[in-house]
XYZ file of C-alpha atoms in Angstrom:
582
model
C 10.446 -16.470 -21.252
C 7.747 -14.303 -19.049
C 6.334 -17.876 -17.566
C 9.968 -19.009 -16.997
C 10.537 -15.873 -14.829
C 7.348 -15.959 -13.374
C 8.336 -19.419 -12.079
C 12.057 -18.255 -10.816
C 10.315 -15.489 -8.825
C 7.868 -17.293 -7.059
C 10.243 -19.786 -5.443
C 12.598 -16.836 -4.241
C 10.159 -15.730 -2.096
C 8.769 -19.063 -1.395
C 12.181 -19.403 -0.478
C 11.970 -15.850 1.394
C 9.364 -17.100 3.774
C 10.562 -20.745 4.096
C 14.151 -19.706 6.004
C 14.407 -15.815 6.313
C 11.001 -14.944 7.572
C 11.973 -17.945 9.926
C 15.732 -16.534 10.918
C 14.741 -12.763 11.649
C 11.785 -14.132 13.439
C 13.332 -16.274 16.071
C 16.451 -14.448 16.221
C 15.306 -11.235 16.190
C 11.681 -10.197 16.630
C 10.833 -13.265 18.806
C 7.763 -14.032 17.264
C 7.456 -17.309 19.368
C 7.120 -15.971 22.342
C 3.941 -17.003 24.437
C 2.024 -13.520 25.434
C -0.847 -11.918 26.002
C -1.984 -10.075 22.614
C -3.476 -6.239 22.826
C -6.600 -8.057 20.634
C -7.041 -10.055 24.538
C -5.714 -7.593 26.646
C -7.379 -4.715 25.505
C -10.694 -6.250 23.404
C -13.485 -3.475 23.089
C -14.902 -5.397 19.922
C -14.777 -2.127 18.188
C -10.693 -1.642 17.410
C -8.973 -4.534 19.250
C -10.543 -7.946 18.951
C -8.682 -11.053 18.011
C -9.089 -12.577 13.936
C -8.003 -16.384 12.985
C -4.890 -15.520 11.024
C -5.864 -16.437 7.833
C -8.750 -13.968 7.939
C -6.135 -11.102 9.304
C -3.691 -12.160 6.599
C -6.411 -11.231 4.223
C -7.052 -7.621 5.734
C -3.177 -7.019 6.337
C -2.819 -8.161 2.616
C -5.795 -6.172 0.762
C -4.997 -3.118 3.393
C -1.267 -2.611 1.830
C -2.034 -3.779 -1.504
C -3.906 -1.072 -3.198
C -3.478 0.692 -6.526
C 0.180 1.058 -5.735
C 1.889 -2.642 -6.441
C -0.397 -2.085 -9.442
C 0.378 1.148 -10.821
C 4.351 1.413 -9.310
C 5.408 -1.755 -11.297
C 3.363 -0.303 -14.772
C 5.023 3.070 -14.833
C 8.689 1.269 -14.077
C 8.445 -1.159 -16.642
C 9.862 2.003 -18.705
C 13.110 1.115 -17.786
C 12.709 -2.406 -18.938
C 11.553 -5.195 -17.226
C 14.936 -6.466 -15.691
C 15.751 -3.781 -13.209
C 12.101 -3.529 -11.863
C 11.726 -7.298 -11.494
C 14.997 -7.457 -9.119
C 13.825 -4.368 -7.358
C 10.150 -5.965 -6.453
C 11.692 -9.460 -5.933
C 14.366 -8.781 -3.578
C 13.243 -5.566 -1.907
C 10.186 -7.592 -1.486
C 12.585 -10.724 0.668
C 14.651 -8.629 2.255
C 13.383 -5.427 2.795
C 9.582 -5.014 2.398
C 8.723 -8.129 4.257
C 11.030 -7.554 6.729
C 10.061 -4.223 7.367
C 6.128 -5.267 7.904
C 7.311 -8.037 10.124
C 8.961 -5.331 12.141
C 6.919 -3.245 12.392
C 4.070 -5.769 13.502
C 5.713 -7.668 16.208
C 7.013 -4.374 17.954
C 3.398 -2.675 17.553
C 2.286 -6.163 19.474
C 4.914 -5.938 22.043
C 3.946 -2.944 22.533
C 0.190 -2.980 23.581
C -0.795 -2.156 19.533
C 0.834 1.713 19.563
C 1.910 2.830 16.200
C 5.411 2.584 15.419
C 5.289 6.074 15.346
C 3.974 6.084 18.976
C 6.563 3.790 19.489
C 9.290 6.303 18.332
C 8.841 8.297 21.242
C 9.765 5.163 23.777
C 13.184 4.314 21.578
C 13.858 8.301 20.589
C 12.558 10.915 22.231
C 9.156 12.301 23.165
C 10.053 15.254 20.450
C 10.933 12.508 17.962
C 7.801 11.115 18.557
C 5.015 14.084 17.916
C 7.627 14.607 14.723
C 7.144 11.467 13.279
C 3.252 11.604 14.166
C 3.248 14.589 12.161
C 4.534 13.589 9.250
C 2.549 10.299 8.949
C -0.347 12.654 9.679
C 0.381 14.645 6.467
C 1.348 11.685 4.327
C -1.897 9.409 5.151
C -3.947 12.887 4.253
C -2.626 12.657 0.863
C -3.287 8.750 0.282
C -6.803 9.149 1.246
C -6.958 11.708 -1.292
C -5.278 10.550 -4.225
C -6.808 6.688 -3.535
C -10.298 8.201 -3.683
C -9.752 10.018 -6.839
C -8.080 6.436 -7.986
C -11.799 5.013 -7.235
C -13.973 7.662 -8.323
C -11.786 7.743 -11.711
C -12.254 4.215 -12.174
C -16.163 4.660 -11.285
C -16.750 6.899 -14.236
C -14.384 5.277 -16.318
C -15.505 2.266 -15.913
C -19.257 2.098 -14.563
C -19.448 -1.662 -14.756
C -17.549 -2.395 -11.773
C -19.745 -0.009 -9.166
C -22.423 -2.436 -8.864
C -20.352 -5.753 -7.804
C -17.918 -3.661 -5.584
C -20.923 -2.337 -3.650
C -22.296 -5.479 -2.994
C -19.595 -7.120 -1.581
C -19.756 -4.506 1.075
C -23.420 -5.800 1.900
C -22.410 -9.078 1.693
C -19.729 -8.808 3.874
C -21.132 -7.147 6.730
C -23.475 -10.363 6.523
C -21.067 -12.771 6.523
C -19.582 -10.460 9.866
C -22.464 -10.795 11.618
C -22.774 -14.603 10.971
C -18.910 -15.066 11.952
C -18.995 -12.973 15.238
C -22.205 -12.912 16.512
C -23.195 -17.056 15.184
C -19.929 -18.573 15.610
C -19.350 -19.782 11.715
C -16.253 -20.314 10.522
C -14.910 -17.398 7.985
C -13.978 -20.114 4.865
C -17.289 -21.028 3.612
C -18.970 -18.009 4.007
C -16.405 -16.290 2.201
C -16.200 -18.381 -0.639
C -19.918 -18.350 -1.290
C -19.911 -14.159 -0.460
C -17.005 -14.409 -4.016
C -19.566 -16.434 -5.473
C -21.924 -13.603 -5.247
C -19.156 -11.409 -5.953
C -18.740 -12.970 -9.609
C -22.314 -12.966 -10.172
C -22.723 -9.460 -9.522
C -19.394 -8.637 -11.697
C -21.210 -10.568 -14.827
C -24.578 -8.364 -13.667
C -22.681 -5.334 -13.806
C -21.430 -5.850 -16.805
C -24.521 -6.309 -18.084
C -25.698 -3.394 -16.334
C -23.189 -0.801 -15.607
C -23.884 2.451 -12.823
C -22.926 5.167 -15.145
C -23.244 8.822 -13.266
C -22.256 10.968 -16.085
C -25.546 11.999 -16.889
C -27.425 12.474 -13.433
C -24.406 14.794 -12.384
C -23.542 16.807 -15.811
C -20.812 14.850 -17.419
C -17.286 13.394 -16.191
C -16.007 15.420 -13.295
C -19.727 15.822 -11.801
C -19.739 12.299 -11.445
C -16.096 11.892 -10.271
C -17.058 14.478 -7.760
C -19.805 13.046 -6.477
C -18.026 10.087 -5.959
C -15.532 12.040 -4.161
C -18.076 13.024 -1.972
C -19.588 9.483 -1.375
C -16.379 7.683 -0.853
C -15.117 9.856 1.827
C -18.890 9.483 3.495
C -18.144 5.397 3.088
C -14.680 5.928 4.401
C -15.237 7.537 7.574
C -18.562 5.487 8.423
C -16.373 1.922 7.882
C -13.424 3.796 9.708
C -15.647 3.624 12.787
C -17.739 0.220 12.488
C -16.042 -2.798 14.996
C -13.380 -4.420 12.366
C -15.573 -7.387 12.981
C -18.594 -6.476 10.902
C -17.281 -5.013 8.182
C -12.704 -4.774 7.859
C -12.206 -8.287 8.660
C -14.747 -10.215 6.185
C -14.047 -8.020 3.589
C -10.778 -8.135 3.555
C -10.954 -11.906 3.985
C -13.167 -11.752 0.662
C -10.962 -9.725 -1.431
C -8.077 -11.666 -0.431
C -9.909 -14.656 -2.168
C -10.877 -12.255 -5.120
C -7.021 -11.538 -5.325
C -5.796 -14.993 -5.300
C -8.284 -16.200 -7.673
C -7.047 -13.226 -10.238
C -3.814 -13.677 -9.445
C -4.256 -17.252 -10.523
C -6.493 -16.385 -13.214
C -3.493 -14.203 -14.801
C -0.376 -16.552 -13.922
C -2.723 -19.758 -15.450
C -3.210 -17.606 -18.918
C 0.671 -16.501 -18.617
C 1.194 -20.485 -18.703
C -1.472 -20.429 -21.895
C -0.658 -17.976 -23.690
C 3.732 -18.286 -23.139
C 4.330 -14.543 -24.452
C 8.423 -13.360 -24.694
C 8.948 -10.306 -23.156
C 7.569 -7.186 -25.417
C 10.041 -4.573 -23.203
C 13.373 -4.436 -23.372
C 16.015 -6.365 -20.566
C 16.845 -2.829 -19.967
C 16.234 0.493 -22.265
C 18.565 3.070 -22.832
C 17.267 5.884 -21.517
C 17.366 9.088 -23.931
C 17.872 12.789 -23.015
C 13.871 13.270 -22.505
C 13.853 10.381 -19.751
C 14.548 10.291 -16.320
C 17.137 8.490 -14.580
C 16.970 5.085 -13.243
C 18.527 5.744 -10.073
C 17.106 6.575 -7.865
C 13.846 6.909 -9.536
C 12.660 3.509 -10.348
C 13.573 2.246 -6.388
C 10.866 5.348 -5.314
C 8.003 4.476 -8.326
C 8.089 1.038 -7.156
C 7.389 1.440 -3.504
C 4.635 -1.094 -2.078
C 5.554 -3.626 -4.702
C 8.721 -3.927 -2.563
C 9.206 -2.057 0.329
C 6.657 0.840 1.545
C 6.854 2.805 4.567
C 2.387 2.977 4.501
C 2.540 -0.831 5.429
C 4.206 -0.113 9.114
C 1.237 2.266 9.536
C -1.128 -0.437 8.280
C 0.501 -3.067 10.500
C 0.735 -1.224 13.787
C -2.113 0.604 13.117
C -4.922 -1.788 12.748
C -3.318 -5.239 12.231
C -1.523 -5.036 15.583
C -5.040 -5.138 17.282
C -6.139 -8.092 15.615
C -3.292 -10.711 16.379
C -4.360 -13.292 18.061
C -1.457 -15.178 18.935
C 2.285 -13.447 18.450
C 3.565 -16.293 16.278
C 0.574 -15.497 13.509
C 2.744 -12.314 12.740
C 5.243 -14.226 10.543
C 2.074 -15.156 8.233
C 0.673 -12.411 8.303
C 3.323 -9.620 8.267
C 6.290 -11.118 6.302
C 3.494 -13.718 4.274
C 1.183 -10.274 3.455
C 4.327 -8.290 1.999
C 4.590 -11.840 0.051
C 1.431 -11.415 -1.352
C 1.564 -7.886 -2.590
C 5.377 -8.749 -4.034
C 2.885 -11.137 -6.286
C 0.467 -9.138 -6.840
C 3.986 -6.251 -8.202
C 5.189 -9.238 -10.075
C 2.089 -9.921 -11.765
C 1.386 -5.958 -12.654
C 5.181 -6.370 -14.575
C 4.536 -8.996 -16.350
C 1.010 -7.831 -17.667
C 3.081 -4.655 -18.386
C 5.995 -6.109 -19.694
C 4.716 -9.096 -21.743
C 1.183 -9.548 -21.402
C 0.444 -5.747 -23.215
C 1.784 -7.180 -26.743
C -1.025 -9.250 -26.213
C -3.943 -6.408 -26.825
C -5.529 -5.329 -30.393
C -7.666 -1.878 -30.184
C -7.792 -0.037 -27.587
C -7.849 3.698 -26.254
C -5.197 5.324 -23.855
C -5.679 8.529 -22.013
C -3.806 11.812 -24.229
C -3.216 9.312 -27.403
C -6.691 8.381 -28.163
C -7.332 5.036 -30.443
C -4.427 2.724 -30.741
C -3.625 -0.578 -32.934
C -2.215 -3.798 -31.852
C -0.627 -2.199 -28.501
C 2.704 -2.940 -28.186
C 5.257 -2.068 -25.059
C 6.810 0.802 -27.116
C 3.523 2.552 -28.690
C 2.882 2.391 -24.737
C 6.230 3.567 -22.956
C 7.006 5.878 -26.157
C 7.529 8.458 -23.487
C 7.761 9.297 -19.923
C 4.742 11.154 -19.835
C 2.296 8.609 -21.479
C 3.951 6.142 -19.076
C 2.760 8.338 -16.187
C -0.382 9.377 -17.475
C -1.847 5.834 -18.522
C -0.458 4.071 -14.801
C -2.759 0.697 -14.381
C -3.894 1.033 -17.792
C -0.834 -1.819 -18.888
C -1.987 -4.187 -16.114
C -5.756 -3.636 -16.562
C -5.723 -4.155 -20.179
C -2.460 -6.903 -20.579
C -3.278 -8.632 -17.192
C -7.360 -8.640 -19.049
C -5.898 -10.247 -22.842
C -4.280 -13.275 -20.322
C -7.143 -13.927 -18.795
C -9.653 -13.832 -21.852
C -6.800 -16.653 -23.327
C -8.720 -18.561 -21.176
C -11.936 -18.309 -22.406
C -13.200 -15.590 -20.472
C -15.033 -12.944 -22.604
C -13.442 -9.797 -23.086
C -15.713 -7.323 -21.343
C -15.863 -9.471 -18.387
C -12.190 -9.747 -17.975
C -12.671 -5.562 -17.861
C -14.952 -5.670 -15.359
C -12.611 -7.970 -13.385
C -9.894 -6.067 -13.499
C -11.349 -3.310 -12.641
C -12.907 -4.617 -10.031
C -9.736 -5.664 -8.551
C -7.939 -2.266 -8.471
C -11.236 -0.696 -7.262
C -11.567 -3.663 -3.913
C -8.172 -3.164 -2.819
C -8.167 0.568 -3.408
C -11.022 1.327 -1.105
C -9.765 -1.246 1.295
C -6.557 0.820 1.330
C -9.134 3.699 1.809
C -10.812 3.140 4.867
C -8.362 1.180 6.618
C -6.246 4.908 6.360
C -9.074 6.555 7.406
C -9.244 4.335 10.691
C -5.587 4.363 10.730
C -5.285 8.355 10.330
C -8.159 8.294 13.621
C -5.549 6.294 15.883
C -2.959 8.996 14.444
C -5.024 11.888 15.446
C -5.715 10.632 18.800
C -2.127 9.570 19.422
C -0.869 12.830 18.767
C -3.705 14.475 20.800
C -2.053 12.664 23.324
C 1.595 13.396 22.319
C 1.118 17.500 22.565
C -1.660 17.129 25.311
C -5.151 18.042 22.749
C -7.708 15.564 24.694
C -10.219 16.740 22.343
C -8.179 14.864 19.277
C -8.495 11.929 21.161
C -12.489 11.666 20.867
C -12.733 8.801 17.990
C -15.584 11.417 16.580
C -13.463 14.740 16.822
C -10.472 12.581 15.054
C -12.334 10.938 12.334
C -13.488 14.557 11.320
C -9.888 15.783 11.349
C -8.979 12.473 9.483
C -11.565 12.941 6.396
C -11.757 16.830 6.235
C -8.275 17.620 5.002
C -8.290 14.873 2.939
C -11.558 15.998 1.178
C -10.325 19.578 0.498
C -7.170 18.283 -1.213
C -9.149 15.779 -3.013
C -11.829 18.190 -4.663
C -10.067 22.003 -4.393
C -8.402 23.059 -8.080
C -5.374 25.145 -8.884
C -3.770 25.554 -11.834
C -1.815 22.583 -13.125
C 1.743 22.481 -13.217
C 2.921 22.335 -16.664
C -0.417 22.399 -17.795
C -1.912 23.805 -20.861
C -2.995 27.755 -19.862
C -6.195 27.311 -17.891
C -5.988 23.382 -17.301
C -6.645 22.403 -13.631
C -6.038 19.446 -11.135
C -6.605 18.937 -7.552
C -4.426 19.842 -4.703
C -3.577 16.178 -4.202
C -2.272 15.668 -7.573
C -0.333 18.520 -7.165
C 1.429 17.501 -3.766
C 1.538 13.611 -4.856
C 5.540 14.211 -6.460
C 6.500 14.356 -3.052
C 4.305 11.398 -1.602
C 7.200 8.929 -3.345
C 10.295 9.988 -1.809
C 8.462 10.616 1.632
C 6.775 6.680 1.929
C 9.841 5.197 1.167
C 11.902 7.952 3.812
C 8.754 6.551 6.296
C 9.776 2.693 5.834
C 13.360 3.965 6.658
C 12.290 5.841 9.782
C 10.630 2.740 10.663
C 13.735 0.545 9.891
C 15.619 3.395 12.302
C 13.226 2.819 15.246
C 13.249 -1.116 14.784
C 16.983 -1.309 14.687
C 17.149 0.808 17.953
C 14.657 -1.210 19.413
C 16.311 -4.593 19.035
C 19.282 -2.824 19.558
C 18.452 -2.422 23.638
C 17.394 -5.846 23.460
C 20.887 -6.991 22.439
C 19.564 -8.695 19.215
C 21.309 -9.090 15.854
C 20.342 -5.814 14.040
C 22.387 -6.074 10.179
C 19.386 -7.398 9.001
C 17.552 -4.348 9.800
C 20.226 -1.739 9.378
C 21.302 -2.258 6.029
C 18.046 -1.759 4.430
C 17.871 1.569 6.696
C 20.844 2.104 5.091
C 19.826 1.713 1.621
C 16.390 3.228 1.560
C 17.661 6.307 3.559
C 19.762 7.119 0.957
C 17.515 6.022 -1.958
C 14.879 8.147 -0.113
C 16.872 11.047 1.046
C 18.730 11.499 -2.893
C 14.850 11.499 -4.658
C 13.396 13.687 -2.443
C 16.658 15.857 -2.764
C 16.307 15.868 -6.461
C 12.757 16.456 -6.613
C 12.938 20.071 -4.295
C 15.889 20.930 -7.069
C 13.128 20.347 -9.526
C 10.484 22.176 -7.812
C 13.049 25.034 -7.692
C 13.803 25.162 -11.154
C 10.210 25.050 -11.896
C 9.509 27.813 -9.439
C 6.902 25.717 -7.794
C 7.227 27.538 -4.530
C 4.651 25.431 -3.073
C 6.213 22.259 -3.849
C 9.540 23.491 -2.579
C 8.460 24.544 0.454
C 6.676 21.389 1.449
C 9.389 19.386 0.364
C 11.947 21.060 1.884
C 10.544 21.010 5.138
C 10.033 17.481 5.081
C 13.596 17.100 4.511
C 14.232 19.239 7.594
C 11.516 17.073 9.437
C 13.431 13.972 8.208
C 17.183 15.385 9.048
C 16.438 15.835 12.432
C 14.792 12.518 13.304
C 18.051 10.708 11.845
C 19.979 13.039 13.741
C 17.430 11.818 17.167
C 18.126 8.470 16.355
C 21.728 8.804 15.763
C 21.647 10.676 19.278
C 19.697 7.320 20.621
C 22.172 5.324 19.198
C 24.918 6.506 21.069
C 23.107 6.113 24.387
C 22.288 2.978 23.444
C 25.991 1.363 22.497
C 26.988 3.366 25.339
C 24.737 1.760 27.693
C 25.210 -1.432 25.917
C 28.702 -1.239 26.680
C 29.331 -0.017 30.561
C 26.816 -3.162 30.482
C 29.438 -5.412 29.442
C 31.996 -3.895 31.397
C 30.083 -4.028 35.029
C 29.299 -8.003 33.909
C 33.320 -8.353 33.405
C-alpha cells in the first residue's frame, strides 16, 4: 500500500513539472526570455558568479531542504498519513513550487534583490524596510534553532561528525579544481560522495564524542554551538564558488542516493501503512486545521525558500530559463524528500525492534501508536520516526544497522548546516539591504553585517530561561522558546511573497489566479494559526510570547493592507490604460 502511494505521488509531481512548471513559466514569469543574468552583470566571484544549473539545482535544493521537510512531515503524521500526504503533494505542485519559481525569476529580473527588497518597488518604500524587518527576525531564529538541530545531533549521535566534516574539506577541493582548473562538477562530485561514504563507515567505526572533553551533554552541545556559528559566518563570507556551490552539488548526490536508498527498500520490504487514513483526534490533541498546513511548511510550501532563492540562488543563474529546474524542480525535490519523511513515519516505523525515544526511554517493537501515543511525544521525538523507520528500509537491503544510523544522520546533519550558512549569507544581504532601506551605511559593510547576522542568533541559541510548562527549575534556550511562533510566521512570509508576486505580474498585465489563490489560502491558513497561537500565549500568560506575536500580526496587517493599497493603484492604472487605448 505505502509503495503503491509512493508511486501515485511521484508522477503527480512528475506531472507538476512536465505541464505546470511549463504553463506559469511561459505565461507568467517569462522564464524564456533571453537576458543578461545579475551572475554576468554583476560577477565579483565572491556573491554573484554564474553555476551550470545542475550544480545550482543542488545548492537551491540542499539550501531549502533542511531538518524541516524532515521533521514537519514526522510530527504530522499524528493526524494520519492521508491528510499530510495531500498537503505535501499538492501544496508542493501548486503552491510551494510555484512560490520558489516566483520568487526566483523576479529576484533575476530584478538585478538579484531580495523579494523583500523587491517589496519596496511593487509596495511602498515603508512596506519594504517592514518586510526586511521581519525576515530579519525570522532568519535570526532559524540560525538558532538549526544549530541546536546540529549540535543535538553531534552529541547524540557522534558518528556522523567525522564524515560531515570532511565533506567540507573535500569540497572546497573539488571548488578549487572546478573554478580555478576548469573540470567539470560531475566527476569530481561523485568521487568527493565516494569519500563521503568512506568516511561515514570510518566514523562509525570511530565516532567524535565531546561529552567528556567538555563535562557531559550540554558542554558538548554548547561547544558545538559555539563552533557552528564560527563555521557559519566564515562559509557565509567565502566566494560561493569554493565552498556553497560544490557542496551543495555533493549533498544533492548524497540526497538522491538516500532518497533512492529508502524508496528501493520501500519496494523490498512492501510495508501497509502502520498509521491510521486519518485519526480521530481526542480532547488532549490539537486540531487539524489549521495546524497540520503550518507543521508541514517546507515539505510543501515555505516562505524561507523565497529568501533562499532571491537571496543567494538569484546570483548564481546563469541563464533565465535554468530557473524552471532549479526553482520549481528544487521545491520538487524537497516535496520528495517530505514524502519520503511520511512514509518512514507512517509505514516504515512498524518496521523497528528496540529502540530508545527521548522522555519514554526503552521501547519494544515500535509501532506508529507507541510513537504518536500523544501530542507531546510526537513533538518531542521530531526526526526520530524518519531517522530510525527511513534506517530499518534501508538495512532491508543489506546495509548493517549502525551504518544505516550513521547515514541518516548524516543526512539531516548535511542539509541542516547547508540550511545554516546559506541563512547566515542570506541574513548578511538582509542586513545590508536594510542598511540601505533606513540609510545605516555601516550595515552595509559585508563584515559589520555578518556580525549583526551571527550575534543575535548566538544569544538566542545559548541564553536559558525558564521553560514553559516545564518541570520547576527545567530550562531551554531563548530560541526554543520563540520557535511556536516561527510556524505561523514562515508560512505568513510565503504569503507576503505570493502578495508581492501577484502585484508584480499584475503591472505586467499577466495572468495572476495562479498566484493569488494560494495567497489566498496561506494568508488565511497563516493569519488563523498565528491568531490562535497569541490566544494561547495569553491564556498561558506568556507575556513574552504574546507580545512578539502580536506584533507580528500588526507587522503582517499592515503590509496586506500596503498591498491592498497597491492593488488599487494598480487595477486603476491598469484600467484608464485600457480606456486611453479605446
Amino acid at each position: 500500500m505505502a509503495a503503491l502511494v509512493a508511486v501515485v505521488a511521484l508522477a503527480i509531481f512528475f506531472l507538476g513539472y512536465r505541464f505546470y512548471a511549463r504553463f506559469v513559466g511561459r505565461r507568467i514569469f517569462g522564464d524564456q526570455d533571453e537576458m543578461t543574468t545579475p551572475a554576468h552583470a554583476l560577477r565579483d566571484d565572491q556573491d554573484f558568479v554564474p553555476a551550470d544549473k545542475h550544480m545550482l539545482w543542488g545548492h537551491h535544493f540542499t539550501s531549502i531542504a533542511g531538518a524541516a521537510p524532515i521533521v514537519g512531515p514526522c510530527i504530522a503524521v499524528f493526524w494520519g498519513w492521508l491528510p499530510a500526504l495531500l498537503w505535501v503533494v499538492f501544496g508542493t505542485v501548486f503552491m510551494g513550487a510555484v512560490h520558489d519559481f516566483g520568487a526566483l525569476v523576479v529576484s533575476v529580473k530584478e538585478r538579484g534583490r531580495s523579494i523583500a527588497d523587491v517589496a519596496g518597488t511593487v509596495l511602498t518604500p515603508r512596506a519594504r524596510a517592514m518586510f526586511l524587518s521581519f525576515v530579519l527576525v525570522l532568519t535570526w531564529l532559524v540560525l538558532a534553532v538549526f544549530a541546536m538541530v546540529i549540535a543535538s545531533q553531534f552529541v547524540s549521535t557522534p558518528s556522523a561528525v567525522l564524515p560531515v566534516q570532511i565533506e567540507i574539506l573535500v569540497a572546497i577541493v573539488i571548488g578549487f579544481l572546478i573554478h580555478k582548473k576548469g573540470k567539470k562538477p560531475l566527476i569530481p562530485s561523485l568521487v568527493a560522495l565516494g569519500i563521503l561514504y568512506l568516511f561515514v563507515w570510518i566514523g562509525t567505526e570511530v565516532p567524535v564524542d565531546l561529552r567528556e572533553t567538555f563535562g557531559g551533554r550540554n558542554g558538548a552541545r554548547e561547544a558545538w554551538l559555539w563552533m557552528l556559528f564560527g563555521y557559519a559566518a566564515v562559509a557565509s563570507l567565502t566566494p560561493v564558488w569554493l565552498l556553497l556551490q560544490p557542496r551543495d552539488f555533493i549533498n544533492s548526490h548524497q540526497l538522491m542516493v538516500g532518497l533512492g536508498l529508502l524508496y528501493a527498500g520501500l519496494f523490498v520490504t512492501l510495508p501497509d501503512f502502520d498509521a491510521p487514513l486519518v485519526r480521530a483526534i481526542e480532547s488532549d490533541g490539537p486540531s487539524i486545521w489549521p495546524l497540520l498546513f503550518v507543521t508541514i511548511a517546507c515539505g510543501a510550501i515555505s516562505g524561507f525558500h523565497g529568501l533562499v532563492a532571491s537571496g543567494t540562488t538569484s546570483k548564481q543563474i546563469n541563464r533565465l530559463r535554468d530557473t524552471r529546474l532549479v526553482g520549481y524542480g528544487g521545491m520538487l525535490g524537497e516535496g520528495t524528500l517530505g514524502l519520503a519523511s511520511l512514509l518512514a513515519a507512517a509505514a516504515g516505523i512498524a518496521l523497528v525492534g528496540e529502540c530508545t525515544l527521548p522522555g519514554q526511554g526503552q521501547v519494544l517493537d515500535l509501532g506508529w501508536l507507541s510513537y504518536y501515543d500523544t501530542w507531546e511525544n510526537a513533538k518531542r521525538n521530531t526526526s526520530q520516526a524518519f531517522v530510525l523507520g527511513g534506517g530499518e528500509l534501508i538495512h532491508s537491503l543489506g546495509v548493517p544497522s549502525k551504518i544505516c544510523t550513521t547515514l541518516m544522520a548524516v543526512l539531516v546533519i548535511s542539509f541542516a548546516a547547508t540550511t545554516l550558512d546559506t541563512a547566515t549569507r542570506i541574513q548578511r544581504f538582509v542586513v545590508a539591504e536594510l542598511g540601505d532601506a533606513v540609510g545605516l551605511k555601516p550595515l552595509t559593510n559585508r563584515y559589520v553585517a555578518t556580525v549583526i547576522a551571527v550575534v543575535p542568533a548566538i544569544l538566542l541559541a545559548t541564553i536559558e530561561v525558564p521553560k514553559r510548562g516545564g518541570r520547576e527549575g527545567e530550562m531551554t534556550q531563548v530560541a526554543w522558546e520563540l520557535w511556536p511562533i516561527f510556524g505561523a510566521s514562515n508560512q505568513m512570509m510565503a504569503a507576503l511573497t505570493f502578495l508581492v508576486l501577484t502585484l508584480y505580474f499584475l503591472a505586467r498585465k499577466k495572468p495572476i489566479l495562479p498566484l493569488l489563490i494560494p495567497f489566498v489560502i496561506v494568508t488565511a491558513i497563516a493569519l488563523y494559526a498565528l491568531f490562535l497561537q497569541i490566544t494561547a500565549f495569553i491564556d498561558q500568560e506568556n507575556w513574552l510570547l504574546t507580545g512578539i506575536g502580536s506584533l507580528l500580526l500588526g507587522l503582517i496587517v499592515w503590509m496586506l493592507l500596503e498591498g491592498l493599497a497597491a492593488c488599487r493603484r494598480l487595477i486603476g492604472a491598469v484600467a484608464e490604460t485600457e480606456s486611453g487605448d479605446d
